[in-house]
GROMACS .gro file of C-alpha atoms in nm:
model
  328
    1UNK     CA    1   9.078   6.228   8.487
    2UNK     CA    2   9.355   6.304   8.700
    3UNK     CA    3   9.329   5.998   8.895
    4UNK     CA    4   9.366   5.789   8.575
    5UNK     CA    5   9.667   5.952   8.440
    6UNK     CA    6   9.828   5.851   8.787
    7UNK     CA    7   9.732   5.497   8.764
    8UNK     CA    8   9.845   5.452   8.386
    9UNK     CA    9  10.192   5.648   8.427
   10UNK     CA   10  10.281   5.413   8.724
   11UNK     CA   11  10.139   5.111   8.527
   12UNK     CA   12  10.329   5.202   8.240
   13UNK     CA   13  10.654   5.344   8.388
   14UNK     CA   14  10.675   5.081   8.637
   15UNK     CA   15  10.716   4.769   8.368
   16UNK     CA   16  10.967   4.955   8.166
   17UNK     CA   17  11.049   5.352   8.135
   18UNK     CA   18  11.195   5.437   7.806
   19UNK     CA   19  11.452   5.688   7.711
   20UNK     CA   20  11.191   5.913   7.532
   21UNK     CA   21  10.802   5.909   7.551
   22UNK     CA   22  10.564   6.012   7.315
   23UNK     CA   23  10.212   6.188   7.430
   24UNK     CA   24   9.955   6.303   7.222
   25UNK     CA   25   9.639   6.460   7.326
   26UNK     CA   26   9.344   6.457   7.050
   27UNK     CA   27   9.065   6.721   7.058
   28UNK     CA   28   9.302   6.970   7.254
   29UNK     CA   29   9.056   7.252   7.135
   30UNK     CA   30   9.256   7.619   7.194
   31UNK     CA   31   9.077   7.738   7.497
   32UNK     CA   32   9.259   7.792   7.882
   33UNK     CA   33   9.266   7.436   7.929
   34UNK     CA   34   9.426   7.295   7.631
   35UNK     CA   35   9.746   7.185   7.769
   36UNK     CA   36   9.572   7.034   8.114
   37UNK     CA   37   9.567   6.670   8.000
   38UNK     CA   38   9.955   6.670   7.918
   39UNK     CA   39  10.041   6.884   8.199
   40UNK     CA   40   9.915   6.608   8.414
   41UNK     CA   41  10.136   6.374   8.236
   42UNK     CA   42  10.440   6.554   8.235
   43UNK     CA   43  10.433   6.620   8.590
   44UNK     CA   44  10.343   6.243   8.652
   45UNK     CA   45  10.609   6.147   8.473
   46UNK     CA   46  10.827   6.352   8.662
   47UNK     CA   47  10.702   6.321   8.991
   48UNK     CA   48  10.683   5.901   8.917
   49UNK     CA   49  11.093   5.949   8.835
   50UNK     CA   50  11.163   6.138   9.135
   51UNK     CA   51  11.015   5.880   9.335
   52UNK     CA   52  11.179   5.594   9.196
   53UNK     CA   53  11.519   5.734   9.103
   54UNK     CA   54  11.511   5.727   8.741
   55UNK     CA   55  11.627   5.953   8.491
   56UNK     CA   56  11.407   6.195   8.364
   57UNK     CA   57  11.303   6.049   7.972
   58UNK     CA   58  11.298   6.305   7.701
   59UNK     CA   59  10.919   6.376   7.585
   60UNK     CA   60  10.758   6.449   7.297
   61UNK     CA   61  10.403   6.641   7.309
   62UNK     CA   62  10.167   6.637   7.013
   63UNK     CA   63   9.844   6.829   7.054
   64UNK     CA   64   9.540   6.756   6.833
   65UNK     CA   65   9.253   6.889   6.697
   66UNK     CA   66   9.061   6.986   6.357
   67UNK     CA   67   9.215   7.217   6.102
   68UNK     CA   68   8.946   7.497   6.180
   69UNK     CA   69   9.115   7.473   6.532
   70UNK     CA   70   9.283   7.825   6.692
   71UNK     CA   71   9.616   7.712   6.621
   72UNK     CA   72   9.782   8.005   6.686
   73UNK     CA   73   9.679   8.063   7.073
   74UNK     CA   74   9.766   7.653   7.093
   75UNK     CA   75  10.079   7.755   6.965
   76UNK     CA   76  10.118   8.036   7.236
   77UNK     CA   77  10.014   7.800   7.489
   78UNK     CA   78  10.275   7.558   7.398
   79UNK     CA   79  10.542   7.834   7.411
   80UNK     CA   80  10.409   7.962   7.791
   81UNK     CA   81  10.428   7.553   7.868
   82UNK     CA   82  10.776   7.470   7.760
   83UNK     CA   83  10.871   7.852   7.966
   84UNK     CA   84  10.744   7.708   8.256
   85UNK     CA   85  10.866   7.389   8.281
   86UNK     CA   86  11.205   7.403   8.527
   87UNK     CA   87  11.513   7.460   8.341
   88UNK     CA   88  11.714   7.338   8.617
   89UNK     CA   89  11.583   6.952   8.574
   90UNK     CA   90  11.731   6.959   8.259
   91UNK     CA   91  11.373   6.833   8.122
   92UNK     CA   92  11.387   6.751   7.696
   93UNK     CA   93  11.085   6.858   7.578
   94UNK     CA   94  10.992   6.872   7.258
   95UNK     CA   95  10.616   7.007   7.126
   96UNK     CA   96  10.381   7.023   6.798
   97UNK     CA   97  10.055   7.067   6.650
   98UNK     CA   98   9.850   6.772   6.457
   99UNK     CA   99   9.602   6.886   6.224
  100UNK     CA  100   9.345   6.658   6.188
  101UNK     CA  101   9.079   6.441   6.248
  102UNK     CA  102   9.151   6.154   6.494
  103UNK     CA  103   8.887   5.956   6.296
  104UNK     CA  104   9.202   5.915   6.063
  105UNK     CA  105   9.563   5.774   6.095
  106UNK     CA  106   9.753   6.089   6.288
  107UNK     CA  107  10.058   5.867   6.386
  108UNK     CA  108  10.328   5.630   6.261
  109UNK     CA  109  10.269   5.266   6.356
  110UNK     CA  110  10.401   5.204   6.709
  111UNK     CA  111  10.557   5.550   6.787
  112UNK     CA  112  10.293   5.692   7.077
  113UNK     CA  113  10.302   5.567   7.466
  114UNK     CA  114  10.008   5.772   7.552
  115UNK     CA  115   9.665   5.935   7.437
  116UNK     CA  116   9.442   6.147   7.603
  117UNK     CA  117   9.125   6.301   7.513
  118UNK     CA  118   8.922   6.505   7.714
  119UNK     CA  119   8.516   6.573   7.624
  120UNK     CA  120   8.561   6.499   7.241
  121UNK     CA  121   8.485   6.184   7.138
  122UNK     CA  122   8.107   6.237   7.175
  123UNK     CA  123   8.161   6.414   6.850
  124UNK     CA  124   8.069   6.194   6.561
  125UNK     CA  125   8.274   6.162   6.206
  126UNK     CA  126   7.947   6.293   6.055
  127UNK     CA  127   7.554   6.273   6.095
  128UNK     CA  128   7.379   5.947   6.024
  129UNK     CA  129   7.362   5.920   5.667
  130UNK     CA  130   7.032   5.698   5.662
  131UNK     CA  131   6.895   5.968   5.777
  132UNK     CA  132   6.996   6.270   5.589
  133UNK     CA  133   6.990   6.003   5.292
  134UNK     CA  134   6.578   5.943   5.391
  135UNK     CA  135   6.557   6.344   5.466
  136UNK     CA  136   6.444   6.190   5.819
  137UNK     CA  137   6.496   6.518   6.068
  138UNK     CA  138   6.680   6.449   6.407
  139UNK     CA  139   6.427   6.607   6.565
  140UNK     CA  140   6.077   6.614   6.391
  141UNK     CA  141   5.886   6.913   6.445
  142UNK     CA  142   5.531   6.735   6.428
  143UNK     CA  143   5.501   6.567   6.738
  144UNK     CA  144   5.366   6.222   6.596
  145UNK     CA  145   5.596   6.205   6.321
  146UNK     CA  146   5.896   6.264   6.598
  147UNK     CA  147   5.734   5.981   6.828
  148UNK     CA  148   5.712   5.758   6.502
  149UNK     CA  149   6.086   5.836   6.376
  150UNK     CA  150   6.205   5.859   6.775
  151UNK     CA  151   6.379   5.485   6.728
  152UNK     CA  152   6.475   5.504   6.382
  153UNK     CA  153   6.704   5.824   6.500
  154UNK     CA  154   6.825   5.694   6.784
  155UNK     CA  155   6.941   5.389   6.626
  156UNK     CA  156   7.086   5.532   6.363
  157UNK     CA  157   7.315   5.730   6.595
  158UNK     CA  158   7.400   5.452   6.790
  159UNK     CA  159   7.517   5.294   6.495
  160UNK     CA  160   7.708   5.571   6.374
  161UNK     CA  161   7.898   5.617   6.694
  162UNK     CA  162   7.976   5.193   6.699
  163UNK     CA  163   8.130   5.281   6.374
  164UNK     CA  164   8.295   5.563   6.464
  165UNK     CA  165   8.461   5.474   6.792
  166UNK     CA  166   8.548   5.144   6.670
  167UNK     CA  167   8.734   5.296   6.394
  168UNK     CA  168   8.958   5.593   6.669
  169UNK     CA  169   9.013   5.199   6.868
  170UNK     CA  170   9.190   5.043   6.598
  171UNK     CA  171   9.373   5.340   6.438
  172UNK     CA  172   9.516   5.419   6.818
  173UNK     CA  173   9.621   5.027   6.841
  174UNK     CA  174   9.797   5.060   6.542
  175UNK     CA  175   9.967   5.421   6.705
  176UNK     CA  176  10.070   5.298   7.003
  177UNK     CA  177  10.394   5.055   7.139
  178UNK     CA  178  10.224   4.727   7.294
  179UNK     CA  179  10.126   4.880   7.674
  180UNK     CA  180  10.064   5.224   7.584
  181UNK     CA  181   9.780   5.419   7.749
  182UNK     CA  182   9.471   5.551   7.636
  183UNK     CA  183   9.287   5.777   7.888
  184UNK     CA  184   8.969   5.932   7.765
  185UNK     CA  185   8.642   6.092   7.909
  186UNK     CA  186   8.283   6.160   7.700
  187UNK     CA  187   7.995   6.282   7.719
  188UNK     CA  188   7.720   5.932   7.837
  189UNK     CA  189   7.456   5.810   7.966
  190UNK     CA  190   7.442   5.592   8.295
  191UNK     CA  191   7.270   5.232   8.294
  192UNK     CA  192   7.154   5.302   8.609
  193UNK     CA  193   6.981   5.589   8.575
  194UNK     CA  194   6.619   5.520   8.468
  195UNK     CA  195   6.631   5.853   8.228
  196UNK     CA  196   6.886   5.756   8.020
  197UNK     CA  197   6.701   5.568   7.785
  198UNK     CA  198   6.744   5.938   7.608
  199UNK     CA  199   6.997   5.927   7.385
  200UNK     CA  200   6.935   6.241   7.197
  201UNK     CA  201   7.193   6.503   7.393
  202UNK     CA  202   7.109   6.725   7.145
  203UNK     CA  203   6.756   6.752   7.242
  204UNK     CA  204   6.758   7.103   7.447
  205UNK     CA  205   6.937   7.240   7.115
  206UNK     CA  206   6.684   7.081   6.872
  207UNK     CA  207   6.422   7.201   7.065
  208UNK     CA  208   6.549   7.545   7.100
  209UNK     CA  209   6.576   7.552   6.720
  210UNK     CA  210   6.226   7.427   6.656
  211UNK     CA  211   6.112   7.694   6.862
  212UNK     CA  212   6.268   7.978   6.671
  213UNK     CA  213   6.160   7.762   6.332
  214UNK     CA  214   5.823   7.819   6.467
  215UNK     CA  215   5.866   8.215   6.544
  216UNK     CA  216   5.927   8.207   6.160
  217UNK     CA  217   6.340   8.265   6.296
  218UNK     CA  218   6.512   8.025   6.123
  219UNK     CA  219   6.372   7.800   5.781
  220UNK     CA  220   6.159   7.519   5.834
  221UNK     CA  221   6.346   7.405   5.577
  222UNK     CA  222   6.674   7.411   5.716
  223UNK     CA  223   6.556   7.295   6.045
  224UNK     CA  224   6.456   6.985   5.889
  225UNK     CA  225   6.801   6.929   5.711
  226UNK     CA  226   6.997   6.970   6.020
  227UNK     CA  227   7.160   6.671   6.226
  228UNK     CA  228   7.425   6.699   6.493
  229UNK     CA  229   7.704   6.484   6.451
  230UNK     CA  230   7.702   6.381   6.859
  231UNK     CA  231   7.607   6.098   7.066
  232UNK     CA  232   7.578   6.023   7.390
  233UNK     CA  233   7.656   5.657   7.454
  234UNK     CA  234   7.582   5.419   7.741
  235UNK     CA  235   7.877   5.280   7.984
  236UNK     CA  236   7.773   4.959   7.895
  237UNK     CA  237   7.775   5.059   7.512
  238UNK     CA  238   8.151   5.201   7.550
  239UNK     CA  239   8.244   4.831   7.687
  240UNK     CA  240   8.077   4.613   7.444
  241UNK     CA  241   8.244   4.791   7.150
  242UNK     CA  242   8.603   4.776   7.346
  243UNK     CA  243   8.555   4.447   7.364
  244UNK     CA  244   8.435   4.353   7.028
  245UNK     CA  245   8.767   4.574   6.864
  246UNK     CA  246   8.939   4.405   7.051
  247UNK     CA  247   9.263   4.581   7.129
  248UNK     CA  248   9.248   4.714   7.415
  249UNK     CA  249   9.221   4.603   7.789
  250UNK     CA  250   8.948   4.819   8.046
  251UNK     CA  251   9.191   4.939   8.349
  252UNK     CA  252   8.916   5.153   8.523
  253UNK     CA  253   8.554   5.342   8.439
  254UNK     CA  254   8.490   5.663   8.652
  255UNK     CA  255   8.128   5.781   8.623
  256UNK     CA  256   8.149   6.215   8.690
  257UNK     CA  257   7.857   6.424   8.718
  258UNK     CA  258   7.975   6.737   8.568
  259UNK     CA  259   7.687   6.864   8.466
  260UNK     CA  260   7.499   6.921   8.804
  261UNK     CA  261   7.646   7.108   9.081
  262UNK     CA  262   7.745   6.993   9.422
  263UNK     CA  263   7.372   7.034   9.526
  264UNK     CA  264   7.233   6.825   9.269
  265UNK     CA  265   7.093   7.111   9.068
  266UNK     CA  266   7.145   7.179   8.711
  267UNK     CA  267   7.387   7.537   8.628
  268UNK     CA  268   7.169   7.830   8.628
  269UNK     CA  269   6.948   7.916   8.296
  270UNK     CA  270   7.231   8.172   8.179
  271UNK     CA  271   7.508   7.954   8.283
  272UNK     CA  272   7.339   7.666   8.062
  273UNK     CA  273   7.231   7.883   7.766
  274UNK     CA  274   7.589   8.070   7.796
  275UNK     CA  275   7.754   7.678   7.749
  276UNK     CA  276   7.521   7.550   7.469
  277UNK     CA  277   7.591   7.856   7.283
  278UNK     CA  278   7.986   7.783   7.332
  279UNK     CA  279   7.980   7.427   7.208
  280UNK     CA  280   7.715   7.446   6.932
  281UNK     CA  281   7.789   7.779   6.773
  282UNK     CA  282   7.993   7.662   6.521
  283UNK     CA  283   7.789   7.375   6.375
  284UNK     CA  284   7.474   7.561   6.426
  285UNK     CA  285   7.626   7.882   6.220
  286UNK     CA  286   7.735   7.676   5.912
  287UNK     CA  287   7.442   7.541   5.885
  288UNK     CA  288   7.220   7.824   5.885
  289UNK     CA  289   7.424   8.106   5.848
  290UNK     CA  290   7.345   8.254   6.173
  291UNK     CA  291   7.409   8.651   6.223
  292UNK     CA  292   7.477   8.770   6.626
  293UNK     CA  293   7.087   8.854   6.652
  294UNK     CA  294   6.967   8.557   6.558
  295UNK     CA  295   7.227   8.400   6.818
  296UNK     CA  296   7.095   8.581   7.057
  297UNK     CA  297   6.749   8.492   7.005
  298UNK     CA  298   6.903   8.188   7.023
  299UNK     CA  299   7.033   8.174   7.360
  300UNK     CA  300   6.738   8.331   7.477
  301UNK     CA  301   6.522   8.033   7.367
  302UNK     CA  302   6.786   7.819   7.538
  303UNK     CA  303   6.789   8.016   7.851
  304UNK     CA  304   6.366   7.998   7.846
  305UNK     CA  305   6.413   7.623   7.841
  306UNK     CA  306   6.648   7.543   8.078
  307UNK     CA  307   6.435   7.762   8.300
  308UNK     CA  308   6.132   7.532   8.312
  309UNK     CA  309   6.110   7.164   8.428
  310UNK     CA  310   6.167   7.020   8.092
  311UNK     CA  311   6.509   7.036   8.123
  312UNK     CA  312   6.551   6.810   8.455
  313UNK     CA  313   6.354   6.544   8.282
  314UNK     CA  314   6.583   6.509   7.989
  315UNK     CA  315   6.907   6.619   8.098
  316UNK     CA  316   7.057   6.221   8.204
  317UNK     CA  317   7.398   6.357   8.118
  318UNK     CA  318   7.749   6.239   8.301
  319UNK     CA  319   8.076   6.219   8.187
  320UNK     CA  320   8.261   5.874   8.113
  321UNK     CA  321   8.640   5.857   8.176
  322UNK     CA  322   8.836   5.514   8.121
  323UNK     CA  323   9.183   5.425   8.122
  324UNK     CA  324   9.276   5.123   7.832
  325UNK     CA  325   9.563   4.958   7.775
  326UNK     CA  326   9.665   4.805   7.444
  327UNK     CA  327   9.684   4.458   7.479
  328UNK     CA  328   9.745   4.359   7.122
   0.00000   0.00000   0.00000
């Protein structure tokens, strides 16, 4: 995303560079690479003044994420950020914490120049309610009934993430000043790729879970109650709801394979049962109440998966990153 936060600071900076900016990065999560996104635009903002002789603006950094977020090690992060920053520039720069969802007003009208969101917008406001409404499973354990529901579920996603994204558009137009930035990457699906008729990212994880349903591991019960709340969308699909909201202005698409090394293969059976673990864990505990055993069997199911073919045929991942600009 680097590479977009270059183009947008200059794009932005160069009509008209303000006394004090405002950047807010949603989904920030707590991890080691919480503060990467505003990093980058910090030191693009400096590096872009440098260049061009202006004074340095005074910043303000707002990092995002649920409630349930580690708030704490953000906070330490924050504290470690502002240390580092070089004292002798005389740099203003001011930091908080947003609890929230950014599927709801976070900002006042007008007040941010730039968002960024790394990996998090794949993450729906909740599951399809058609189908937990019609007790329609995401992923049907009966192999004609999942073939029969197959286009009912995907459809209901897609419709579910339409709503949802269109909704974070027009709550960020209202957010930002006329020309501010919003630089984003998500998990997708490429229209070139033949295999990405998929849509169901979730399907290694569903399958894993049937699996264990079937060991008599988990309820059959509960298995059939539980929908992710993600979707993978196409590159086309991200466009055609930009343009329908209507507020925003495409300034580039980069297409990233992050999911297959250098090579072309897919991470290692561990490495991949290791990362499913680390991004479904949560969801997959409050649903069923999962103890570290059955986690483990868990990731062993995963791990048994991603070592056989099944996984190259269904794994049309990539990650999306745009740069918008709102244009009204």
């Amino acid at each position: 995303m680097k590479p977009l936060i270059e183009d947008a600071i200059k794009a932005f900076c160069g009509a008209a560079l303000p006394k004090s900016m405002v950047i807010a990065d949603l989904g920030c999560s707590s991890g080691p690479n919480a503060l990467t996104l505003v990093s980058a635009m910090v030191n693009a903002i400096h590096r872009y003044c440098m260049e061009h002789k202006q004074p340095q603006p005074e910043m303000c950094i707002f990092l995002n994420d649920l409630p349930c977020n580690d708030f704490n090690t953000v906070a330490k992060s924050l504290g470690e950020f502002k240390h580092g920053q070089d004292s002798s520039s005389h740099h203003i720069i001011v930091t908080s914490m947003v609890p929230g969802s950014f599927y709801d007003r976070l900002f006042t009208s007008t007040s941010v120049h730039f968002f960024c969101s790394s990996i998090s917008l794949h993450w729906l406001s909740e599951a399809p309610e058609e189908l937990v409404k019609s007790k329609i499973p995401m992923y049907d354990s009966d192999d004609k009934l999942r073939l029969l529901n197959r286009e009912i579920v995907d459809n209901a996603y897609a419709r579910q993430f339409r709503k949802d994204f269109t909704l974070f558009l027009s709550l960020r137009a209202q957010e930002l000043v006329l020309g501010g930035q919003l630089i984003f990457s998500l998990v997708g699906r490429c229209s070139s790729n033949h295999a990405s008729k998929s849509t169901q990212v979730w399907k290694l994880l569903a399958v894993a879970l049937n699996d264990m349903a079937s060991r008599g591991m988990i309820s059959k019960e509960k298995f059939d109650t539980f929908h992710i709340p993600i979707y993978a969308p196409l590159d086309k699909e991200l466009d055609s709801i930009i343009e329908d909201e209507g507020s925003f202005r495409i300034n580039k698409t980069m297409v990233y394979d992050a999911f297959h090394a250098t090579d072309g293969m897919l991470p290692s059976p561990n490495i991949m049962a290791s990362m499913t673990r680390a991004v479904f864990e949560p969801v997959i505990v409050q649903h069923f109440g999962f103890s570290g055993e059955t986690m483990a069997d868990f990731s062993s199911a995963v791990e048994r998966l991603s070592s056989s073919s099944f996984l190259e045929a269904e794994f049309p991942l990539v990650c999306l990153c745009l740069s918008l600009t709102r244009a009204r």
